[in-house]
Tab-separated table of C-alpha atoms and ligand atoms in Angstrom:
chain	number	residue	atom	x	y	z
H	1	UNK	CA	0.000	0.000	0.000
H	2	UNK	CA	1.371	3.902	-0.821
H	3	UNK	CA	0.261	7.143	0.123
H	4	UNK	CA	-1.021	7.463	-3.200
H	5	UNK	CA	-3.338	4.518	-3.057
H	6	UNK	CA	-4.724	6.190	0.661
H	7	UNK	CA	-6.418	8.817	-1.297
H	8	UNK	CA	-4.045	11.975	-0.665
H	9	UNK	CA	-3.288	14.448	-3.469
H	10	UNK	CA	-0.507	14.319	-5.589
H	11	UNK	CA	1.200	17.504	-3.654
H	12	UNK	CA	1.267	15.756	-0.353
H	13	UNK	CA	2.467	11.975	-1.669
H	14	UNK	CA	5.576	14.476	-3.467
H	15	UNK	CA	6.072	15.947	0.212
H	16	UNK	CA	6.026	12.750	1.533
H	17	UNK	CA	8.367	10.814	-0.777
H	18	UNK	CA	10.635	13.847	-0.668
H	19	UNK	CA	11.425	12.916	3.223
H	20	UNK	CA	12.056	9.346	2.104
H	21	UNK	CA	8.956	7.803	3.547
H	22	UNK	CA	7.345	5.034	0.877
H	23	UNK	CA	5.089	2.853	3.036
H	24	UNK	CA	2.400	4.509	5.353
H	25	UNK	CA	3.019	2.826	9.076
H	26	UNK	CA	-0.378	1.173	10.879
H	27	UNK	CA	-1.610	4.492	12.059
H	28	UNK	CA	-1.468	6.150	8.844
H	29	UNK	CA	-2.821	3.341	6.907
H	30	UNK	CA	-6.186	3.453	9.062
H	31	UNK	CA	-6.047	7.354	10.142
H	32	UNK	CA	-5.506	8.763	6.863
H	33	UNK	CA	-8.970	7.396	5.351
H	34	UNK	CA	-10.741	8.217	8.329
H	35	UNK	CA	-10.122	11.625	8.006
H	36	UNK	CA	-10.180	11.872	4.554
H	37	UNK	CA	-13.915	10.540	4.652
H	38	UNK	CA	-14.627	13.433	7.361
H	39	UNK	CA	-15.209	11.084	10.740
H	40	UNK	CA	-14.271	12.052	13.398
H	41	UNK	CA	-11.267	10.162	15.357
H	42	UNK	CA	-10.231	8.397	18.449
H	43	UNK	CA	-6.819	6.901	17.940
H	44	UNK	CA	-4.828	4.963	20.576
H	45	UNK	CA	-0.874	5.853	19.613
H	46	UNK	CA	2.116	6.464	21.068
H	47	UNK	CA	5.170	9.039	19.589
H	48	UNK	CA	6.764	7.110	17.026
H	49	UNK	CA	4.207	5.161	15.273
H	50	UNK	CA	4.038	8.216	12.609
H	51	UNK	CA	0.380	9.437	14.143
H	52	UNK	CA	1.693	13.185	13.520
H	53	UNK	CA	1.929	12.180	9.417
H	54	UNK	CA	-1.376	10.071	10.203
H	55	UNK	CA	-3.255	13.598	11.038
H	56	UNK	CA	-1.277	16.393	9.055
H	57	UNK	CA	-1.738	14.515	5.863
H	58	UNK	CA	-5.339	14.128	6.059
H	59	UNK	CA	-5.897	17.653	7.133
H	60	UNK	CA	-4.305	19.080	4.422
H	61	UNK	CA	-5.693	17.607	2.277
H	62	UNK	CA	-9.250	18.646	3.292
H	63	UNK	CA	-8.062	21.785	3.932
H	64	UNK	CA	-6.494	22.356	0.487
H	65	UNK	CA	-9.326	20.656	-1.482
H	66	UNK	CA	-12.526	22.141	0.711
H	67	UNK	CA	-13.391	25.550	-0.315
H	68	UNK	CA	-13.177	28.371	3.015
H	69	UNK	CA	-16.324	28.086	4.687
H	70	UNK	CA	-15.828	31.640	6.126
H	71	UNK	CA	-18.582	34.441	6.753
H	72	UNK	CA	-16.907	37.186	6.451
H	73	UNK	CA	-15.436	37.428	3.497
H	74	UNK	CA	-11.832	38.930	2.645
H	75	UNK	CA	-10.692	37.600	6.228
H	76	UNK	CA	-8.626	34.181	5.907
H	77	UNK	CA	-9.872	32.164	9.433
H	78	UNK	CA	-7.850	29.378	11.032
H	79	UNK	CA	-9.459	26.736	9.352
H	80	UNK	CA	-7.566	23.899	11.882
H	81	UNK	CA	-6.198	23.695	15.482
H	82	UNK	CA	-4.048	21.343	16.607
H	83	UNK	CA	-3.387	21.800	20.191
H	84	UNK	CA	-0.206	19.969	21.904
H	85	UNK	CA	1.081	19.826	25.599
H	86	UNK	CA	4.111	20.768	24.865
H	87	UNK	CA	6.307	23.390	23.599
H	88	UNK	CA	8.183	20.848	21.889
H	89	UNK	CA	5.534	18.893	20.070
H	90	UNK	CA	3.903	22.113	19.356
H	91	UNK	CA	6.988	23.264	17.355
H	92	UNK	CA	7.794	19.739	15.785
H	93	UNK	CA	4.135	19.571	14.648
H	94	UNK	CA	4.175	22.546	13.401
H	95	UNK	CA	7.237	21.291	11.427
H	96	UNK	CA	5.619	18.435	10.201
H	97	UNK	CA	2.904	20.734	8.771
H	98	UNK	CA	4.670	22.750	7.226
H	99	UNK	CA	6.795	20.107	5.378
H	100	UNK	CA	4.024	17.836	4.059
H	101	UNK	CA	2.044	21.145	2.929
H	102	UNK	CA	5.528	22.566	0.980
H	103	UNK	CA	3.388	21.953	-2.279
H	104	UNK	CA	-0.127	23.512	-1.342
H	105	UNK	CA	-0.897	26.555	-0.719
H	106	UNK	CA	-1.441	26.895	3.202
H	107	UNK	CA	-0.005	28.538	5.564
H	108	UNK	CA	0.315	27.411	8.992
H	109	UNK	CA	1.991	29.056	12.125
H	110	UNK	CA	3.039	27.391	16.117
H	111	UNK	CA	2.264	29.567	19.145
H	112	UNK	CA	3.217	28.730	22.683
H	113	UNK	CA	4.240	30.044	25.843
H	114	UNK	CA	7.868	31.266	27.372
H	115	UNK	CA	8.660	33.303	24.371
H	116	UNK	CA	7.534	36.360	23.316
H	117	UNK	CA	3.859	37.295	22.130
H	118	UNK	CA	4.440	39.764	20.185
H	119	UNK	CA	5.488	38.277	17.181
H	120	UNK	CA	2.614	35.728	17.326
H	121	UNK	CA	0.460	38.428	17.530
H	122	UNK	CA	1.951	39.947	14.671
H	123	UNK	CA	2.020	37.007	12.904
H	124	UNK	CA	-1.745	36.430	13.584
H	125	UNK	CA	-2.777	39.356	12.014
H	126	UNK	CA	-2.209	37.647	8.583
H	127	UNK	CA	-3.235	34.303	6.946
H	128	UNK	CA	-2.772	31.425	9.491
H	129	UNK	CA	-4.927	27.797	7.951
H	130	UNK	CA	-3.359	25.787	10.009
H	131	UNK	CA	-2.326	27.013	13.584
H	132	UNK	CA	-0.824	24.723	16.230
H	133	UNK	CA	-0.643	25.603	20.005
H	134	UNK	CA	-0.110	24.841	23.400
H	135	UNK	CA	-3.295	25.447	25.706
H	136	UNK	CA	-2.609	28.011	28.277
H	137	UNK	CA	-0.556	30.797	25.467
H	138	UNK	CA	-3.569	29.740	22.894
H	139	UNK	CA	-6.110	31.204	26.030
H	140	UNK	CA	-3.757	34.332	26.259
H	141	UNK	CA	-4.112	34.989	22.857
H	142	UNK	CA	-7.698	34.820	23.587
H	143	UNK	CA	-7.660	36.881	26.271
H	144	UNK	CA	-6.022	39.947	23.850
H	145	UNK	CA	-8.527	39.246	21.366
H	146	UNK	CA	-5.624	38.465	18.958
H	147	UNK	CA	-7.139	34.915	18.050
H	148	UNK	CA	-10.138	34.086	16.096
H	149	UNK	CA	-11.445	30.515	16.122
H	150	UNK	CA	-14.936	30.483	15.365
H	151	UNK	CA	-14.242	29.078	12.063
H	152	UNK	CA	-12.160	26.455	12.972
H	153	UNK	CA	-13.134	23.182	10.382
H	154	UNK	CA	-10.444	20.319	12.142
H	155	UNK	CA	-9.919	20.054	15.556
H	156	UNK	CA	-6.976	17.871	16.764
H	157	UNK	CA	-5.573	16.971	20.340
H	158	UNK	CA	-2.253	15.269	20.515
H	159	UNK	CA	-1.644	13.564	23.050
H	160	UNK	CA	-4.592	14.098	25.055
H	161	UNK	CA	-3.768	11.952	27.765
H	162	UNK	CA	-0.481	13.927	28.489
H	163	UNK	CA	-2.401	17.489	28.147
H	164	UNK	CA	-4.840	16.054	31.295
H	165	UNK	CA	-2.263	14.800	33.116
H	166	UNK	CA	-0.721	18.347	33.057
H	167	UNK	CA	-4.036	19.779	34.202
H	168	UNK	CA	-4.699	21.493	30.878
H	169	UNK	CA	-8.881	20.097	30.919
H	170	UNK	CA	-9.785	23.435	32.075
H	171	UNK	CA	-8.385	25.570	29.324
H	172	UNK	CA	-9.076	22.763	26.921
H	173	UNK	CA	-13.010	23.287	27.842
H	174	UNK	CA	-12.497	26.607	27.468
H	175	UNK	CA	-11.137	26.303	24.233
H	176	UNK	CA	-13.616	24.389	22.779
H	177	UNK	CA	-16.456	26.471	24.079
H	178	UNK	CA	-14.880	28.587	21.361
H	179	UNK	CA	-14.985	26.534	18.582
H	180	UNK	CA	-17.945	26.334	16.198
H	181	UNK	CA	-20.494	23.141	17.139
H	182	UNK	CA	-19.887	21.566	13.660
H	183	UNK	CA	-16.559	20.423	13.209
H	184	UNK	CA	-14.350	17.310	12.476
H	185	UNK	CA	-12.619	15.965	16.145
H	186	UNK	CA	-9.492	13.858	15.900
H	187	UNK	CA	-8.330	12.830	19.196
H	188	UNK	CA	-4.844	11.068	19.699
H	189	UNK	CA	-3.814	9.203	23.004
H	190	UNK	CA	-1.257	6.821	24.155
H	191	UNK	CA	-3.505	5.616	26.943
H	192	UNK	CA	-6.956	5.520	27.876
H	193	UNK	CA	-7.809	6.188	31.163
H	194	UNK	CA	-11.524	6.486	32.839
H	195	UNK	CA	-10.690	10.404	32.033
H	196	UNK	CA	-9.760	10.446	28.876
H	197	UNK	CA	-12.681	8.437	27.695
H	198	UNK	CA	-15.153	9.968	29.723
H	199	UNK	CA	-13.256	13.204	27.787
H	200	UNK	CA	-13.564	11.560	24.489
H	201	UNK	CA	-17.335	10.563	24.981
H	202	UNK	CA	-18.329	14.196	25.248
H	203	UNK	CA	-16.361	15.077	22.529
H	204	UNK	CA	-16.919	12.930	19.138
H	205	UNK	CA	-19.547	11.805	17.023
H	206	UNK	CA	-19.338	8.494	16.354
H	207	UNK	CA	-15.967	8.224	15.703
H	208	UNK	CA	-13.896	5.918	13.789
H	209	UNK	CA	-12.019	4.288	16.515
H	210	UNK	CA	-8.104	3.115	16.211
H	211	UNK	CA	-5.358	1.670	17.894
H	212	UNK	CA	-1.888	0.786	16.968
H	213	UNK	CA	0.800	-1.411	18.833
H	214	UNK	CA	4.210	-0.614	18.315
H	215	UNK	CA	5.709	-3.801	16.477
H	216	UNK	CA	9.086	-3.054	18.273
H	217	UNK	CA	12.482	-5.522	17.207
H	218	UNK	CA	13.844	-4.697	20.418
H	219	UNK	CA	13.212	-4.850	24.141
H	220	UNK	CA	9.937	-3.018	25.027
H	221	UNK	CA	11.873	-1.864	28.183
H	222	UNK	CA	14.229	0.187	26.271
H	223	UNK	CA	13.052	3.846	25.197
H	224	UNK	CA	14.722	5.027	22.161
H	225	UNK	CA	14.867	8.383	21.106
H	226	UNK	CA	16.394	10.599	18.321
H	227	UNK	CA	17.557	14.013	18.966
H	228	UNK	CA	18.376	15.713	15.960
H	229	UNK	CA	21.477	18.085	16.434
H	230	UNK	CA	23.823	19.531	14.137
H	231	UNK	CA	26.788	17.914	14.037
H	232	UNK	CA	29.313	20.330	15.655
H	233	UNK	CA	26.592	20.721	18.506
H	234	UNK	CA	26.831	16.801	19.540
H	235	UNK	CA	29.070	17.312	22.353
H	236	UNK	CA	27.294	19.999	23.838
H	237	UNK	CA	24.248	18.480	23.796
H	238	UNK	CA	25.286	15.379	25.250
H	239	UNK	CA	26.457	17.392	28.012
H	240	UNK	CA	23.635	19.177	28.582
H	241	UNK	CA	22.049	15.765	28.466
H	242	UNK	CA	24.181	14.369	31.282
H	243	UNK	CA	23.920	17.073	33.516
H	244	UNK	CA	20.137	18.110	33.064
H	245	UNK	CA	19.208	14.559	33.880
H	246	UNK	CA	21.765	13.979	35.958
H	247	UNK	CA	23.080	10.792	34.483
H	248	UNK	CA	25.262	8.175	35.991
H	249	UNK	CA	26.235	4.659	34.338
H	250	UNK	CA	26.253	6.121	30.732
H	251	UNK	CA	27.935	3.774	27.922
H	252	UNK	CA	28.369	6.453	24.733
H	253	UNK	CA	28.901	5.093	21.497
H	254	UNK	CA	31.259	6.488	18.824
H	255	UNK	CA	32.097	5.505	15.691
H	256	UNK	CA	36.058	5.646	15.503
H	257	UNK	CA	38.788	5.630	18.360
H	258	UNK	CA	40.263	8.985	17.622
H	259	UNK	CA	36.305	10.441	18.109
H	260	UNK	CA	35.990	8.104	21.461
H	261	UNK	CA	38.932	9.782	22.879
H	262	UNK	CA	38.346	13.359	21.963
H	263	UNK	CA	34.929	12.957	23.025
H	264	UNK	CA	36.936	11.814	26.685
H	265	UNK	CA	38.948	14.992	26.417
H	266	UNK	CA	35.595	17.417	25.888
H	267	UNK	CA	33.679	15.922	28.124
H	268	UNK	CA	36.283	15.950	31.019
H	269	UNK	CA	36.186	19.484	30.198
H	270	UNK	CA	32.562	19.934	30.905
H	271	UNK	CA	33.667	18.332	33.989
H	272	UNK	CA	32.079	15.371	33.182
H	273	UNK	CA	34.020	11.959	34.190
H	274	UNK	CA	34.704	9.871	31.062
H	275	UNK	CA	36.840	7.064	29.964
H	276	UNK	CA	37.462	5.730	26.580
H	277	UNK	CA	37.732	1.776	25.368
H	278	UNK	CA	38.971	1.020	22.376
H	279	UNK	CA	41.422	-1.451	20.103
H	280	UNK	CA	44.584	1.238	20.521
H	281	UNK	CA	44.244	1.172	24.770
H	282	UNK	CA	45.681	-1.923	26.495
H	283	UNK	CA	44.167	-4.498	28.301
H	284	UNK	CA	44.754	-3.066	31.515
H	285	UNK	CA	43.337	-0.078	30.585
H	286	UNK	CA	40.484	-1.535	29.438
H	287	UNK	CA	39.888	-3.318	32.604
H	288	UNK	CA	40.229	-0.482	35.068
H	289	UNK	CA	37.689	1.503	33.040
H	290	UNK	CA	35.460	-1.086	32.694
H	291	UNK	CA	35.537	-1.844	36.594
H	292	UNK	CA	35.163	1.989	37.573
H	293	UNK	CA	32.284	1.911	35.059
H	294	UNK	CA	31.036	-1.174	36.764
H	295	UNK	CA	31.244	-0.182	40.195
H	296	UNK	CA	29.762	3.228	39.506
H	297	UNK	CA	32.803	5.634	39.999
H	298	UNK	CA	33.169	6.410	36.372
H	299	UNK	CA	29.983	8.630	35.404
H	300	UNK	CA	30.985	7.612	31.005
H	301	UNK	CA	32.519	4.857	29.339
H	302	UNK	CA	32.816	5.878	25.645
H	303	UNK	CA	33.295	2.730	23.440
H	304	UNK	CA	33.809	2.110	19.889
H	305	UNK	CA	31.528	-1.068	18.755
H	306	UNK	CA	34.066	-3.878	18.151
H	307	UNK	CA	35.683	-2.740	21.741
H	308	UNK	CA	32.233	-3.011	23.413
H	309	UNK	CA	31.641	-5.928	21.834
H	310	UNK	CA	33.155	-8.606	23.715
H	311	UNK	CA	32.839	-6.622	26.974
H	312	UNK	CA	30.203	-8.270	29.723
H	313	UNK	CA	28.368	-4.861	30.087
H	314	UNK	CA	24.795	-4.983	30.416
H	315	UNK	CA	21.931	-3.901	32.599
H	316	UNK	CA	23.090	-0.302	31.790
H	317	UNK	CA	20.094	2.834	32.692
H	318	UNK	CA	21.523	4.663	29.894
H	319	UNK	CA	23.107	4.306	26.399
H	320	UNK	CA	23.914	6.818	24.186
H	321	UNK	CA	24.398	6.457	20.074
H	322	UNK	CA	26.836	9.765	19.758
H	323	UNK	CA	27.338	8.868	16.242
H	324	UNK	CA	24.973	6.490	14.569
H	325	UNK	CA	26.887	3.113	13.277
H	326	UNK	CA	27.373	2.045	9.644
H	327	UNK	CA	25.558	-0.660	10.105
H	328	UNK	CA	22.063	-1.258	11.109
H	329	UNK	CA	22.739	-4.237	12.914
H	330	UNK	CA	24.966	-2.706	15.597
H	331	UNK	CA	22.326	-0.414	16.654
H	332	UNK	CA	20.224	-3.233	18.060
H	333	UNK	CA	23.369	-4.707	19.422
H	334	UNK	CA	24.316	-1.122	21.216
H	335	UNK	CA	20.599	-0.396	22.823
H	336	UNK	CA	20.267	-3.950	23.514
H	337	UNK	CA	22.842	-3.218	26.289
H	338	UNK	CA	20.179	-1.413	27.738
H	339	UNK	CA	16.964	-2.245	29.799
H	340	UNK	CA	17.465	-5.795	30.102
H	341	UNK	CA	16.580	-8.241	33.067
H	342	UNK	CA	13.318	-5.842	33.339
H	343	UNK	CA	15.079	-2.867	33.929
H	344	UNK	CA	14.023	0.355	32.142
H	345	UNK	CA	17.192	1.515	29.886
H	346	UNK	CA	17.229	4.429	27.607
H	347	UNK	CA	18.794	4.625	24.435
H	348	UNK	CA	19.224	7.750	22.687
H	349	UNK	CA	20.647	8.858	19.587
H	350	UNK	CA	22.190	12.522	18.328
H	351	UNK	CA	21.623	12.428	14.830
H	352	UNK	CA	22.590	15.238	12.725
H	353	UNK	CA	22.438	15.776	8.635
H	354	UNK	CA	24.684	13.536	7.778
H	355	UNK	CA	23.563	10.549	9.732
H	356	UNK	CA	19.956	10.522	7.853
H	357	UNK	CA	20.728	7.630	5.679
H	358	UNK	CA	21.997	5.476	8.558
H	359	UNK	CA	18.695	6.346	10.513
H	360	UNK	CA	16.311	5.160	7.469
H	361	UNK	CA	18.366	2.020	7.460
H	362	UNK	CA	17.755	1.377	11.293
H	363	UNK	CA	14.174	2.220	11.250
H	364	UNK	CA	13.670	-0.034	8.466
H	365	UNK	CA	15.722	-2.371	10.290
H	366	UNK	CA	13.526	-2.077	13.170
H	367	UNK	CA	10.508	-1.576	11.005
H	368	UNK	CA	9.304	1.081	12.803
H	369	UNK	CA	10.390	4.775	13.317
H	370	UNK	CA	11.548	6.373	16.161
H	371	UNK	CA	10.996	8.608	17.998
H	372	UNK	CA	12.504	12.437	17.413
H	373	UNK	CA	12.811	15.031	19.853
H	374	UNK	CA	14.636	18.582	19.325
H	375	UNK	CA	15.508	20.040	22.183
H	376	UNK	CA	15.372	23.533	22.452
H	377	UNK	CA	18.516	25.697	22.785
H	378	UNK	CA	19.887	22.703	19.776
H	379	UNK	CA	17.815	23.104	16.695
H	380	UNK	CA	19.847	21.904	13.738
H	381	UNK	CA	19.882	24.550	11.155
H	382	UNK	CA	18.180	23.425	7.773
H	383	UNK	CA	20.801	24.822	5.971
H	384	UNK	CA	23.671	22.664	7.187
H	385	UNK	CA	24.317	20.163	3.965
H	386	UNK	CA	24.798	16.425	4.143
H	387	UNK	CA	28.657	15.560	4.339
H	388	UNK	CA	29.539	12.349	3.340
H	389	UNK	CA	30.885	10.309	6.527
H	390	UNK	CA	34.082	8.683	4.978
H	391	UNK	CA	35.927	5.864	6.108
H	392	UNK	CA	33.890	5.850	9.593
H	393	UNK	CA	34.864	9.339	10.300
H	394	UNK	CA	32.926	12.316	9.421
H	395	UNK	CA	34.376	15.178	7.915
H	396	UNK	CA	35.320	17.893	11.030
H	397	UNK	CA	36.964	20.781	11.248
H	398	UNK	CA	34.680	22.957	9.237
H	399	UNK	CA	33.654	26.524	10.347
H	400	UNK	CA	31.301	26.089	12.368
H	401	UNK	CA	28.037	26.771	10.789
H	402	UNK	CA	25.815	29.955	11.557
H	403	UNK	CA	22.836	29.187	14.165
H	404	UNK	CA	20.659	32.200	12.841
H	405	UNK	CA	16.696	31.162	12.409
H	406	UNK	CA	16.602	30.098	8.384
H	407	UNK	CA	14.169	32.200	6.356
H	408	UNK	CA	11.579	29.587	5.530
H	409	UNK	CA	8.446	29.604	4.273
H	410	UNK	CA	6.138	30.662	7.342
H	411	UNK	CA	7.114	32.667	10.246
H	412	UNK	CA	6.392	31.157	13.781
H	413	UNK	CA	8.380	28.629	15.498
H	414	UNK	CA	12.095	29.218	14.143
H	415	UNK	CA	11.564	32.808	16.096
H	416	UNK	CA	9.739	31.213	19.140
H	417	UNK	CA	11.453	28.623	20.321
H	418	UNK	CA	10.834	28.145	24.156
H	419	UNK	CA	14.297	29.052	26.101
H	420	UNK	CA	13.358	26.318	28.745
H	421	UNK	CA	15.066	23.566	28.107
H	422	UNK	CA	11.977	21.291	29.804
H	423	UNK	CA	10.737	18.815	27.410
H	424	UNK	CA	7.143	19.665	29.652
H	425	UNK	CA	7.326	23.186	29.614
H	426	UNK	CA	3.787	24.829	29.553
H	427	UNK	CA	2.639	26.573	26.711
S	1	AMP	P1	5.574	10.442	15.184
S	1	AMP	O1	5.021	9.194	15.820
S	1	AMP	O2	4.551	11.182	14.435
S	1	AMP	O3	6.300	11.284	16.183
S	1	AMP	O4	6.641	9.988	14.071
S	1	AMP	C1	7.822	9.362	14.412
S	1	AMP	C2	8.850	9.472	13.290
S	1	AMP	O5	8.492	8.647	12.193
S	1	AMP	C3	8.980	10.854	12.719
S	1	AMP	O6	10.355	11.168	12.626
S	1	AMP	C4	8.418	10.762	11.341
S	1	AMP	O7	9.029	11.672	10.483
S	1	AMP	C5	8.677	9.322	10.969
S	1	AMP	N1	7.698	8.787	10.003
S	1	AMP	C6	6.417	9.163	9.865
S	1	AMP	N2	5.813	8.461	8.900
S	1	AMP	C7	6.724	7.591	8.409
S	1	AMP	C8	6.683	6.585	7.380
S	1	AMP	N3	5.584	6.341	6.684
S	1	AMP	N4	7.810	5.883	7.140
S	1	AMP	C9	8.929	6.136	7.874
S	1	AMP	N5	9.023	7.072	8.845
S	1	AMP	C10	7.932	7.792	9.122
């Protein structure tokens, strides 16, 4: 089955193949319909299964192939609101919209709180389809009179079950009060809780109901997550990773020995305590690191994979993919490392430009995708070009590249990122 055969417009299935994506995951295959044919929608997904592609595609293409319903004419309404708990999902959403809708001619914008209003409210004041937003800045905006939504066609909550457990039912009510009475409701959830179905019951018409289990390759005790970074920005962020979590026990993964021990050197001066194992150290360097890791003295082993390979190290809370590996296989060996015996592990991966290629392979691999999360303070600029990684290594040394916002298409969340590093910072 392709995107084409779901029903979508030639415009989006271009978008769409122009990120590299040829099959439509579970959700997709049953959301995209569903929407398309106008029900409204109760889906049961986690982050990762593709759900945000399962609802931007669909709305776009109503939105782009349904004529404006609005009253007053000359004014351009927000024909769809997607609200998000977080400041993070609002932005990557917003993204996400604004990728798949490159080819058709809608304009979408991201507001939430911790950043400046102005500029929203500036930004408001022109044509806005599509807007995505976190509750409580989407009520201020409300408040100032700077946000119409009494034309809104698509409503969709992501992650509902996150935006009541962060007490958000209020403003949600409030928001919907707001809202015209006929409208198409697509609800996504992870869980279902009395709450959130008592929620959902008030909510939709008859909806199409859906729910997708991730079809995972490895350990369902092991969260994996992508954080897309540019490349010169990896060490930082894995700092800022250690330290904002406050991680102990941490087995980092690099992709040559040269990179494993000036990754050592940086992060000892972040004051971070780091050791490196590898084919050039002896044996008896080997085993003291390994036994300081062991016993918990040493906060990060870095390891190349052949070095890790024969090495009795499991069990671990936390591993980290600084570079992605050639091949596919050796991700599942590195997370594997992870979460075992029922322990909850955590494998994450910085992924920047170059790396793209070696992520499709894993996720199709894994046949699934993974999870991405952009943390703020470490956007990768979409200007930085692919290099090619050579021999293992990836080209370094490079200026390093300009972190200004990048002039694309529509204004919003390149200016407004939140400064709060807090993956559950309130809009
Ligand atoms: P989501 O669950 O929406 O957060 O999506 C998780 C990741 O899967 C995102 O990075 C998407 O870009 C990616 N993705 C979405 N749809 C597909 C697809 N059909 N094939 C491969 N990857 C996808």
């Amino acid at each position: 089955m392709s995107f084409s055969t779901l029903g979508l417009s030639d415009e989006i299935v271009r978008a769409v193949s122009d990120r590299g994506y040829t099959h439509p995951t579970p959700i997709q295959l049953q959301a995209i319909p569903a929407v398309l044919s106008g029900s409204d929608l109760l889906a049961g997904a986690q982050t990762g299964t593709g759900k945000t592609a399962g609802f931007t595609l669909p709305v776009l293409h109503r939105l782009s192939h349904q004529g404006v319903r609005s009253n007053s004419p000359g004014r351009s309404p927000i024909r769809s609101l997607i609200l998000t708990p977080t400041r993070e999902l609002a932005a990557q959403v917003e993204e996400s919209v604004r990728d798949y809708g490159k080819y058709l001619n809608l304009t979408s914008l991201v507001v939430f709180g911790g950043v400046n209003i102005t500029p929203q409210i500036r930004r408001l004041r022109s044509r806005v389809d599509i807007l995505v937003a976190t509750p409580g800045r989407l009520l201020d905006h409300v408040q100032q009179g700077t946000v119409d939504l009494s034309q809104v066609e698509i409503l969709v909550l992501d992650e509902a079950d996150r935006m009541l457990d962060m007490g958000f039912i209020r403003d949600i009510r409030r928001i919907l009060s707001l809202l015209p009475k006929q409208r198409q409701n697509l609800l996504f959830s992870a869980t279902f809780s009395s709450e959130i179905k008592a929620f959902a019951a008030g909510l939709l018409t008859r909806p199409v109901m859906i729910q997708v289990t991730s079809n995972e390759a490895t350990p369902d005790a092991v969260t994996q997550r992508i954080y897309p970074v540019d490349r010169e920005r990896k060490r930082a962020l894995l700092a800022h990773l250690i330290k904002r979590n406050n991680w102990h026990q941490v087995l980092v993964f690099t992709r040559t020995k040269h990179g494993a021990d000036r990754l050592v050197k940086q992060l000892s001066q972040d004051e971070i305590h780091a050791m490196a194992i590898h084919g050039n150290k002896s044996q008896a360097a080997r085993t003291r690191a390994l036994a300081k890791f062991k016993e918990g003295s040493l906060q990060v082993l870095v390891a190349t994979d052949i070095a890790a390979r024969g090495l009795d190290i499991s069990d671990l809370p936390h591993v980290v993919n600084f570079e992605l590996p050639n091949v596919p296989e050796d991700y599942v060996h590195r997370i594997g490392r992870t979460g075992r015996a029922g322990a909850l592990g955590e494998a994450v991966s910085l992924v920047c430009v170059d790396e793209h290629k070696l992520l499709v392979g894993i996720e199709k691999l894994l046949q699934r995708s993974l999870p991405k999360e952009v943390i703020a303070s470490f956007e990768p600029d979409p200007r930085v070009q692919p290099e090619p990684i050579q021999n293992g290594q990836q080209n370094r040394g490079r200026s390093s590249q300009s972190r200004m916002p990048s002039g694309r298409k529509t204004v919003g969340s390149d200016h407004s990122r939140p400064k709060s590093p807090s993956p559950r910072g309130r809009g």
